[in-house]
Amino acid sequence: MTRIPVALGERSYDVMIERGLLARAADRLAPLARGRSMAIVSDANVEPHLATLQRALDDAGIATEAIVLPPGETTKSWAQLEGLTDRLLGHGIERSDHVVALGGGVIGDLVGFACAIVKRGCGFVQIPTTLLAQVDSSVGGKTAINTTAGKNLIGAFHQPALVLIDPDVLDTLPPRETRAGYAEIVKYGLIDDPAFFEWCEANAAKLLAGDPTAREHAIAHSVAAKARIVAEDERETSGKRALLNLGHTFGHALEAEAGFSGKLLHGEAVAAGMALAFAYSARRGLCPAEDAVRVAAHLRAVGLGDSPRAVGITANGATLADHMRHDKKMDGGTLPFLLARGIGRTFVDASVDLTDIAAFLDEGRR
Ligand code: GLY
């Protein structure tokens, strides 16, 4: 069992990582259940995992109520939030109760937000079932729903009380989703850990093929990196947590152009965005060109795209820059961009000119 603490004073919690943990989750959940029934929110894609968890809790004498929502990004909506909060209130939720979010980023974000507002805040536990949720979204307390104005625009910081990660649940994850989640793993190397990027270069093939040792190492290393950054800058105010947005500004524009649809997964957009952030940094003379080439080569080697075209986006630079103007990170008319001085040397630059970004994107129509 690997235990990674997220040190946030009275909001501190542990991330526990262990193969087969889902079937043994009752040991960890019993103290939070306090002898009461636990609500488990999940989606139709993870029903086998829900059955495993319910069996484990049932064997331990903990009653459960399963709330199964439709899978997909559209579940992060006002309508589903209203339905879920009504169900939780109907379940008799108390502030000291803990709702279990069993699923990927959509379930984690929606349940986390519902728990931030129901009775002005109740507890919740994240049990992430996708690679992306295990290495990124389940840790750190960002919760949100989408609105017609954009993604994640309504939300709150609300930390879970516990995160339980069972790498074995990834065995049934579609390869495309695994690759997309891998982008967020590489991100930790690119941000501030060149040795981990080298590890990724050497071990990505094994990890993506499901090698349990490589997978567990990558998850634990990523969670430890995220825990360290979140502990330093929980609410993204000092600039440290903003580093986790590497590739996300370019990526967000690509996702917006794809209509936030299954045509382009978040991790696929982030991968292309990271390659673009390095290529743009190299073009500006901030980063050695060979580092940008190396990043793009690694992403291509694992089957991720390194440019808009490579992920099926043919829009011109002006169109993509226009999507960036609607980014929620816009601050006083400027958009803080994550750029790099090299692999493992990412920094925030608030002086990037979106016209220059558009020109860069049009060069050879990337
Ligand atoms: N996924 C970025 C963050 O949690 O800050």
Short mmCIF file of C-alpha atoms and ligand atoms in Angstrom, two decimals:
data_model
loop_
_atom_site.label_atom_id
_atom_site.label_comp_id
_atom_site.label_asym_id
_atom_site.label_seq_id
_atom_site.Cartn_x
_atom_site.Cartn_y
_atom_site.Cartn_z
CA MET A 1 0.00 0.00 0.00
CA THR A 2 1.35 3.43 -0.91
CA ARG A 3 0.01 6.28 1.23
CA ILE A 4 0.47 9.80 -0.08
CA PRO A 5 -0.66 12.58 2.26
CA VAL A 6 -2.06 15.79 0.84
CA ALA A 7 -1.00 18.27 3.53
CA LEU A 8 -3.65 20.98 3.78
CA GLY A 9 -4.00 21.65 7.49
CA GLU A 10 -7.48 20.71 8.69
CA ARG A 11 -8.40 19.69 5.12
CA SER A 12 -5.52 17.17 4.89
CA TYR A 13 -6.25 13.71 3.54
CA ASP A 14 -4.55 10.59 2.26
CA VAL A 15 -4.37 9.11 -1.19
CA MET A 16 -4.06 5.32 -0.84
CA ILE A 17 -2.79 3.33 -3.82
CA GLU A 18 -2.89 -0.46 -3.93
CA ARG A 19 -3.77 -3.17 -6.44
CA GLY A 20 -7.10 -4.77 -5.51
CA LEU A 21 -7.97 -1.94 -3.12
CA LEU A 22 -11.55 -1.62 -4.43
CA ALA A 23 -12.51 -5.01 -3.01
CA ARG A 24 -10.91 -4.06 0.31
CA ALA A 25 -12.29 -0.51 0.42
CA ALA A 26 -14.57 -1.26 3.39
CA ASP A 27 -11.60 -1.15 5.79
CA ARG A 28 -10.98 2.46 4.75
CA LEU A 29 -14.61 3.53 4.37
CA ALA A 30 -16.05 2.09 7.59
CA PRO A 31 -14.74 4.92 9.82
CA LEU A 32 -16.27 7.47 7.43
CA ALA A 33 -19.61 5.63 7.22
CA ARG A 34 -20.08 5.86 11.03
CA GLY A 35 -22.57 3.00 10.88
CA ARG A 36 -24.79 4.90 8.42
CA SER A 37 -25.72 4.07 4.84
CA MET A 38 -23.29 5.43 2.22
CA ALA A 39 -24.36 6.93 -1.10
CA ILE A 40 -22.17 5.78 -3.99
CA VAL A 41 -22.43 7.83 -7.17
CA SER A 42 -21.24 6.15 -10.31
CA ASP A 43 -21.97 5.87 -14.03
CA ALA A 44 -23.23 3.08 -16.21
CA ASN A 45 -19.71 2.40 -17.60
CA VAL A 46 -18.33 1.33 -14.24
CA GLU A 47 -21.15 -0.89 -13.00
CA PRO A 48 -18.84 -3.91 -12.53
CA HIS A 49 -16.65 -1.80 -10.18
CA LEU A 50 -19.78 -0.57 -8.42
CA ALA A 51 -20.83 -4.19 -7.85
CA THR A 52 -17.38 -4.99 -6.38
CA LEU A 53 -17.54 -2.00 -4.04
CA GLN A 54 -21.11 -2.66 -2.92
CA ARG A 55 -20.27 -6.32 -2.22
CA ALA A 56 -17.26 -5.26 -0.14
CA LEU A 57 -19.31 -2.78 1.88
CA ASP A 58 -22.19 -5.20 2.25
CA ASP A 59 -19.81 -7.87 3.61
CA ALA A 60 -18.62 -5.31 6.16
CA GLY A 61 -22.20 -4.51 7.21
CA ILE A 62 -22.25 -1.07 5.59
CA ALA A 63 -25.49 -0.30 3.75
CA THR A 64 -25.21 1.56 0.43
CA GLU A 65 -27.41 3.42 -1.98
CA ALA A 66 -26.12 3.46 -5.54
CA ILE A 67 -26.89 6.43 -7.76
CA VAL A 68 -25.96 5.56 -11.34
CA LEU A 69 -25.75 8.47 -13.78
CA PRO A 70 -25.37 8.49 -17.57
CA PRO A 71 -21.71 8.38 -18.68
CA GLY A 72 -20.12 11.29 -20.55
CA GLU A 73 -19.26 14.96 -20.23
CA THR A 74 -22.92 16.07 -20.56
CA THR A 75 -23.53 14.65 -17.07
CA LYS A 76 -21.61 17.63 -15.64
CA SER A 77 -24.74 19.77 -16.00
CA TRP A 78 -27.10 21.86 -13.88
CA ALA A 79 -29.83 19.26 -14.48
CA GLN A 80 -27.71 16.36 -13.21
CA LEU A 81 -26.46 18.47 -10.30
CA GLU A 82 -30.04 19.24 -9.30
CA GLY A 83 -31.04 15.60 -9.64
CA LEU A 84 -28.04 14.44 -7.62
CA THR A 85 -28.47 16.95 -4.79
CA ASP A 86 -32.17 16.00 -4.58
CA ARG A 87 -31.21 12.32 -4.36
CA LEU A 88 -28.62 13.02 -1.65
CA LEU A 89 -31.09 15.07 0.37
CA GLY A 90 -33.68 12.34 -0.14
CA HIS A 91 -31.10 9.87 1.14
CA GLY A 92 -31.00 11.93 4.35
CA ILE A 93 -27.46 13.16 3.87
CA GLU A 94 -25.85 14.83 6.88
CA ARG A 95 -22.86 17.16 6.83
CA SER A 96 -20.63 14.55 8.47
CA ASP A 97 -21.58 11.90 5.90
CA HIS A 98 -19.27 10.96 3.04
CA VAL A 99 -20.55 10.37 -0.47
CA VAL A 100 -18.43 8.05 -2.62
CA ALA A 101 -17.60 9.23 -6.15
CA LEU A 102 -16.78 6.07 -8.11
CA GLY A 103 -15.86 6.87 -11.69
CA GLY A 104 -13.77 9.10 -13.94
CA GLY A 105 -13.33 12.86 -13.92
CA VAL A 106 -16.96 13.58 -14.78
CA ILE A 107 -18.30 11.73 -11.73
CA GLY A 108 -15.54 13.10 -9.47
CA ASP A 109 -16.15 16.71 -10.55
CA LEU A 110 -19.95 16.51 -10.31
CA VAL A 111 -20.07 14.65 -6.99
CA GLY A 112 -17.38 16.87 -5.50
CA PHE A 113 -19.36 19.97 -6.44
CA ALA A 114 -22.64 18.52 -5.17
CA CYS A 115 -20.90 17.75 -1.86
CA ALA A 116 -19.47 21.28 -1.72
CA ILE A 117 -22.95 22.79 -1.75
CA VAL A 118 -25.33 20.27 -0.20
CA LYS A 119 -26.12 21.52 3.33
CA ARG A 120 -23.23 23.98 2.72
CA GLY A 121 -20.80 21.12 2.44
CA CYS A 122 -20.60 17.42 3.28
CA GLY A 123 -17.76 14.94 2.96
CA PHE A 124 -16.84 12.84 -0.04
CA VAL A 125 -14.40 10.14 -1.08
CA GLN A 126 -12.89 9.80 -4.52
CA ILE A 127 -12.46 6.32 -5.99
CA PRO A 128 -11.21 7.15 -9.50
CA THR A 129 -11.58 4.53 -12.23
CA THR A 130 -9.77 6.16 -15.16
CA LEU A 131 -6.05 6.82 -15.46
CA LEU A 132 -6.68 10.54 -15.90
CA ALA A 133 -8.79 10.72 -12.76
CA GLN A 134 -6.27 8.63 -10.78
CA VAL A 135 -3.28 10.83 -11.64
CA ASP A 136 -4.95 14.21 -11.77
CA SER A 137 -8.60 15.10 -11.23
CA SER A 138 -9.35 13.03 -8.10
CA VAL A 139 -6.61 14.82 -6.12
CA GLY A 140 -6.63 18.50 -5.27
CA GLY A 141 -10.27 19.39 -4.73
CA LYS A 142 -11.20 21.08 -8.00
CA THR A 143 -14.90 20.37 -8.60
CA ALA A 144 -17.20 21.77 -11.28
CA ILE A 145 -19.98 21.42 -13.79
CA ASN A 146 -20.17 22.80 -17.34
CA THR A 147 -22.61 25.44 -18.62
CA THR A 148 -23.54 26.69 -22.07
CA ALA A 149 -20.80 29.32 -21.62
CA GLY A 150 -18.07 26.67 -21.26
CA LYS A 151 -16.44 23.85 -19.36
CA ASN A 152 -15.91 23.87 -15.56
CA LEU A 153 -17.19 27.44 -15.23
CA ILE A 154 -19.35 26.74 -12.18
CA GLY A 155 -17.55 25.01 -9.34
CA ALA A 156 -15.76 25.12 -6.04
CA PHE A 157 -12.61 23.99 -4.32
CA HIS A 158 -13.77 21.15 -2.07
CA GLN A 159 -11.22 18.59 -0.93
CA PRO A 160 -12.16 14.92 -0.59
CA ALA A 161 -11.66 13.22 2.78
CA LEU A 162 -9.87 10.29 1.16
CA VAL A 163 -8.81 9.07 -2.29
CA LEU A 164 -8.65 5.32 -2.93
CA ILE A 165 -6.79 4.27 -6.07
CA ASP A 166 -6.91 0.69 -7.31
CA PRO A 167 -4.69 0.47 -10.43
CA ASP A 168 -6.26 -2.88 -11.35
CA VAL A 169 -9.54 -1.19 -12.33
CA LEU A 170 -7.63 0.24 -15.31
CA ASP A 171 -7.37 -3.24 -16.88
CA THR A 172 -10.75 -2.70 -18.54
CA LEU A 173 -10.13 0.92 -19.61
CA PRO A 174 -10.19 1.40 -23.42
CA PRO A 175 -6.61 1.97 -24.78
CA ARG A 176 -7.56 5.40 -26.11
CA GLU A 177 -8.59 6.53 -22.61
CA THR A 178 -5.40 5.08 -21.14
CA ARG A 179 -3.28 7.04 -23.65
CA ALA A 180 -5.23 10.22 -22.90
CA GLY A 181 -4.62 9.75 -19.17
CA TYR A 182 -0.95 9.12 -19.85
CA ALA A 183 -0.64 12.70 -21.15
CA GLU A 184 -1.25 13.97 -17.61
CA ILE A 185 1.50 11.64 -16.31
CA VAL A 186 4.06 12.99 -18.80
CA LYS A 187 2.99 16.47 -17.73
CA TYR A 188 4.54 16.01 -14.27
CA GLY A 189 7.92 15.26 -15.88
CA LEU A 190 7.67 18.25 -18.18
CA ILE A 191 6.68 20.64 -15.39
CA ASP A 192 9.61 20.21 -13.00
CA ASP A 193 10.95 16.66 -13.05
CA PRO A 194 13.23 15.87 -16.03
CA ALA A 195 14.29 12.53 -14.48
CA PHE A 196 10.63 11.44 -14.46
CA PHE A 197 10.29 12.47 -18.11
CA GLU A 198 13.26 10.19 -18.87
CA TRP A 199 11.52 7.43 -16.91
CA CYS A 200 8.42 8.02 -19.06
CA GLU A 201 10.46 7.77 -22.26
CA ALA A 202 11.93 4.46 -21.10
CA ASN A 203 8.75 2.93 -19.63
CA ALA A 204 5.73 4.34 -21.49
CA ALA A 205 5.29 1.31 -23.73
CA LYS A 206 5.24 -1.06 -20.74
CA LEU A 207 2.91 1.22 -18.80
CA LEU A 208 0.46 1.57 -21.67
CA ALA A 209 0.50 -2.20 -22.20
CA GLY A 210 -0.74 -2.53 -18.61
CA ASP A 211 2.48 -3.60 -16.86
CA PRO A 212 1.34 -3.38 -13.21
CA THR A 213 4.70 -2.30 -11.77
CA ALA A 214 5.24 0.50 -14.29
CA ARG A 215 1.63 1.60 -13.95
CA GLU A 216 1.69 1.72 -10.16
CA HIS A 217 4.99 3.58 -10.13
CA ALA A 218 3.67 6.19 -12.59
CA ILE A 219 0.44 6.69 -10.64
CA ALA A 220 2.21 7.02 -7.29
CA HIS A 221 4.84 9.39 -8.70
CA SER A 222 2.18 11.55 -10.36
CA VAL A 223 -0.03 11.69 -7.27
CA ALA A 224 2.97 12.60 -5.09
CA ALA A 225 3.84 15.42 -7.51
CA LYS A 226 0.29 16.69 -7.53
CA ALA A 227 -0.02 16.43 -3.72
CA ARG A 228 3.16 18.48 -3.32
CA ILE A 229 1.94 21.20 -5.69
CA VAL A 230 -1.58 21.33 -4.21
CA ALA A 231 -0.19 21.54 -0.67
CA GLU A 232 1.87 24.53 -1.77
CA ASP A 233 -0.89 26.36 -3.63
CA GLU A 234 -4.33 24.85 -2.96
CA ARG A 235 -6.35 27.58 -4.68
CA GLU A 236 -4.01 28.39 -7.56
CA THR A 237 -3.09 31.78 -6.18
CA SER A 238 0.72 31.73 -5.99
CA GLY A 239 1.34 30.47 -9.51
CA LYS A 240 2.63 27.04 -8.42
CA ARG A 241 -0.61 25.12 -9.07
CA ALA A 242 -0.98 26.97 -12.37
CA LEU A 243 1.97 24.86 -13.60
CA LEU A 244 -0.45 21.93 -13.69
CA ASN A 245 -2.15 23.75 -16.56
CA LEU A 246 0.78 23.04 -18.90
CA GLY A 247 -0.69 22.35 -22.34
CA HIS A 248 -4.19 23.25 -21.15
CA THR A 249 -4.53 26.67 -22.84
CA PHE A 250 -3.70 25.33 -26.30
CA GLY A 251 -5.56 22.14 -25.37
CA HIS A 252 -8.68 23.98 -24.25
CA ALA A 253 -8.83 25.80 -27.62
CA LEU A 254 -8.58 22.45 -29.43
CA GLU A 255 -11.30 20.94 -27.24
CA ALA A 256 -13.54 23.97 -27.83
CA GLU A 257 -13.01 23.64 -31.59
CA ALA A 258 -13.96 19.95 -31.31
CA GLY A 259 -17.12 21.02 -29.45
CA PHE A 260 -15.96 19.33 -26.22
CA SER A 261 -17.05 16.08 -27.80
CA GLY A 262 -15.70 12.55 -27.77
CA LYS A 263 -13.94 13.52 -31.03
CA LEU A 264 -11.08 14.79 -28.89
CA LEU A 265 -10.48 13.60 -25.32
CA HIS A 266 -9.18 16.05 -22.73
CA GLY A 267 -5.86 14.22 -22.36
CA GLU A 268 -5.40 14.08 -26.15
CA ALA A 269 -5.91 17.85 -26.31
CA VAL A 270 -3.49 18.38 -23.39
CA ALA A 271 -0.84 16.24 -25.13
CA ALA A 272 -1.03 18.32 -28.30
CA GLY A 273 -1.13 21.44 -26.15
CA MET A 274 2.07 20.48 -24.33
CA ALA A 275 3.86 19.84 -27.63
CA LEU A 276 2.65 23.25 -28.85
CA ALA A 277 3.75 24.98 -25.63
CA PHE A 278 7.26 23.56 -26.08
CA ALA A 279 7.34 24.34 -29.83
CA TYR A 280 6.19 27.91 -29.16
CA SER A 281 8.77 28.29 -26.36
CA ALA A 282 11.49 27.07 -28.76
CA ARG A 283 10.30 29.47 -31.47
CA ARG A 284 10.60 32.33 -28.96
CA GLY A 285 14.16 31.23 -28.13
CA LEU A 286 13.16 30.37 -24.54
CA CYS A 287 13.73 26.63 -24.78
CA PRO A 288 16.28 24.51 -26.69
CA ALA A 289 14.74 23.32 -29.98
CA GLU A 290 15.92 19.77 -29.23
CA ASP A 291 13.77 19.69 -26.07
CA ALA A 292 10.65 20.62 -28.06
CA VAL A 293 11.53 17.95 -30.65
CA ARG A 294 12.04 15.38 -27.88
CA VAL A 295 8.67 16.14 -26.26
CA ALA A 296 6.82 15.88 -29.58
CA ALA A 297 8.67 12.67 -30.48
CA HIS A 298 7.72 11.02 -27.20
CA LEU A 299 4.06 11.96 -27.51
CA ARG A 300 3.98 10.65 -31.09
CA ALA A 301 5.76 7.46 -30.01
CA VAL A 302 2.92 6.62 -27.61
CA GLY A 303 0.24 7.41 -30.18
CA LEU A 304 -0.69 10.90 -28.98
CA GLY A 305 -0.90 13.86 -31.39
CA ASP A 306 1.60 16.72 -31.21
CA SER A 307 -0.28 19.39 -33.21
CA PRO A 308 -3.83 20.49 -34.04
CA ARG A 309 -3.73 18.57 -37.35
CA ALA A 310 -2.46 15.45 -35.63
CA VAL A 311 -5.58 15.47 -33.44
CA GLY A 312 -7.91 16.21 -36.35
CA ILE A 313 -8.30 19.99 -35.86
CA THR A 314 -7.86 22.01 -39.06
CA ALA A 315 -9.01 25.44 -37.79
CA ASN A 316 -6.66 28.35 -38.44
CA GLY A 317 -4.66 30.19 -35.78
CA ALA A 318 -7.12 33.08 -35.44
CA THR A 319 -10.00 30.70 -34.73
CA LEU A 320 -8.03 28.83 -32.07
CA ALA A 321 -6.77 32.10 -30.53
CA ASP A 322 -10.37 33.26 -30.36
CA HIS A 323 -11.28 30.19 -28.30
CA MET A 324 -8.40 31.13 -25.97
CA ARG A 325 -9.95 34.58 -25.42
CA HIS A 326 -12.84 32.79 -23.70
CA ASP A 327 -10.54 30.75 -21.45
CA LYS A 328 -11.54 31.01 -17.77
CA LYS A 329 -7.89 31.77 -16.87
CA MET A 330 -8.18 35.14 -18.69
CA ASP A 331 -6.97 37.73 -16.16
CA GLY A 332 -7.28 41.47 -16.76
CA GLY A 333 -7.35 40.92 -20.52
CA THR A 334 -4.25 38.70 -20.63
CA LEU A 335 -4.03 34.96 -20.63
CA PRO A 336 -1.31 33.39 -18.49
CA PHE A 337 0.47 30.83 -20.69
CA LEU A 338 2.55 27.91 -19.48
CA LEU A 339 5.84 28.04 -21.37
CA ALA A 340 9.12 26.19 -20.87
CA ARG A 341 12.81 26.92 -20.62
CA GLY A 342 13.43 23.23 -21.17
CA ILE A 343 12.13 19.82 -20.13
CA GLY A 344 11.25 20.11 -16.43
CA ARG A 345 11.51 23.90 -16.51
CA THR A 346 7.97 25.17 -17.04
CA PHE A 347 6.95 28.69 -16.05
CA VAL A 348 3.96 31.04 -16.32
CA ASP A 349 4.21 33.87 -18.85
CA ALA A 350 1.43 36.46 -18.61
CA SER A 351 2.73 38.54 -21.51
CA VAL A 352 1.94 36.24 -24.42
CA ASP A 353 0.28 38.00 -27.34
CA LEU A 354 -2.57 35.96 -28.78
CA THR A 355 -1.92 37.42 -32.25
CA ASP A 356 1.57 35.92 -32.07
CA ILE A 357 0.05 32.60 -30.94
CA ALA A 358 -2.28 32.70 -33.96
CA ALA A 359 0.69 33.38 -36.29
CA PHE A 360 2.63 30.51 -34.70
CA LEU A 361 -0.31 28.13 -35.19
CA ASP A 362 -0.57 29.17 -38.85
CA GLU A 363 3.12 28.47 -39.58
CA GLY A 364 2.94 25.50 -41.95
CA ARG A 365 -0.62 25.15 -40.53
CA ARG A 366 0.43 22.91 -37.67
N1 GLY B 1 -5.86 19.65 -13.20
C1 GLY B 1 -5.24 20.82 -12.74
C2 GLY B 1 -5.39 21.06 -11.27
O1 GLY B 1 -5.92 20.23 -10.57
O2 GLY B 1 -4.97 22.09 -10.82
#
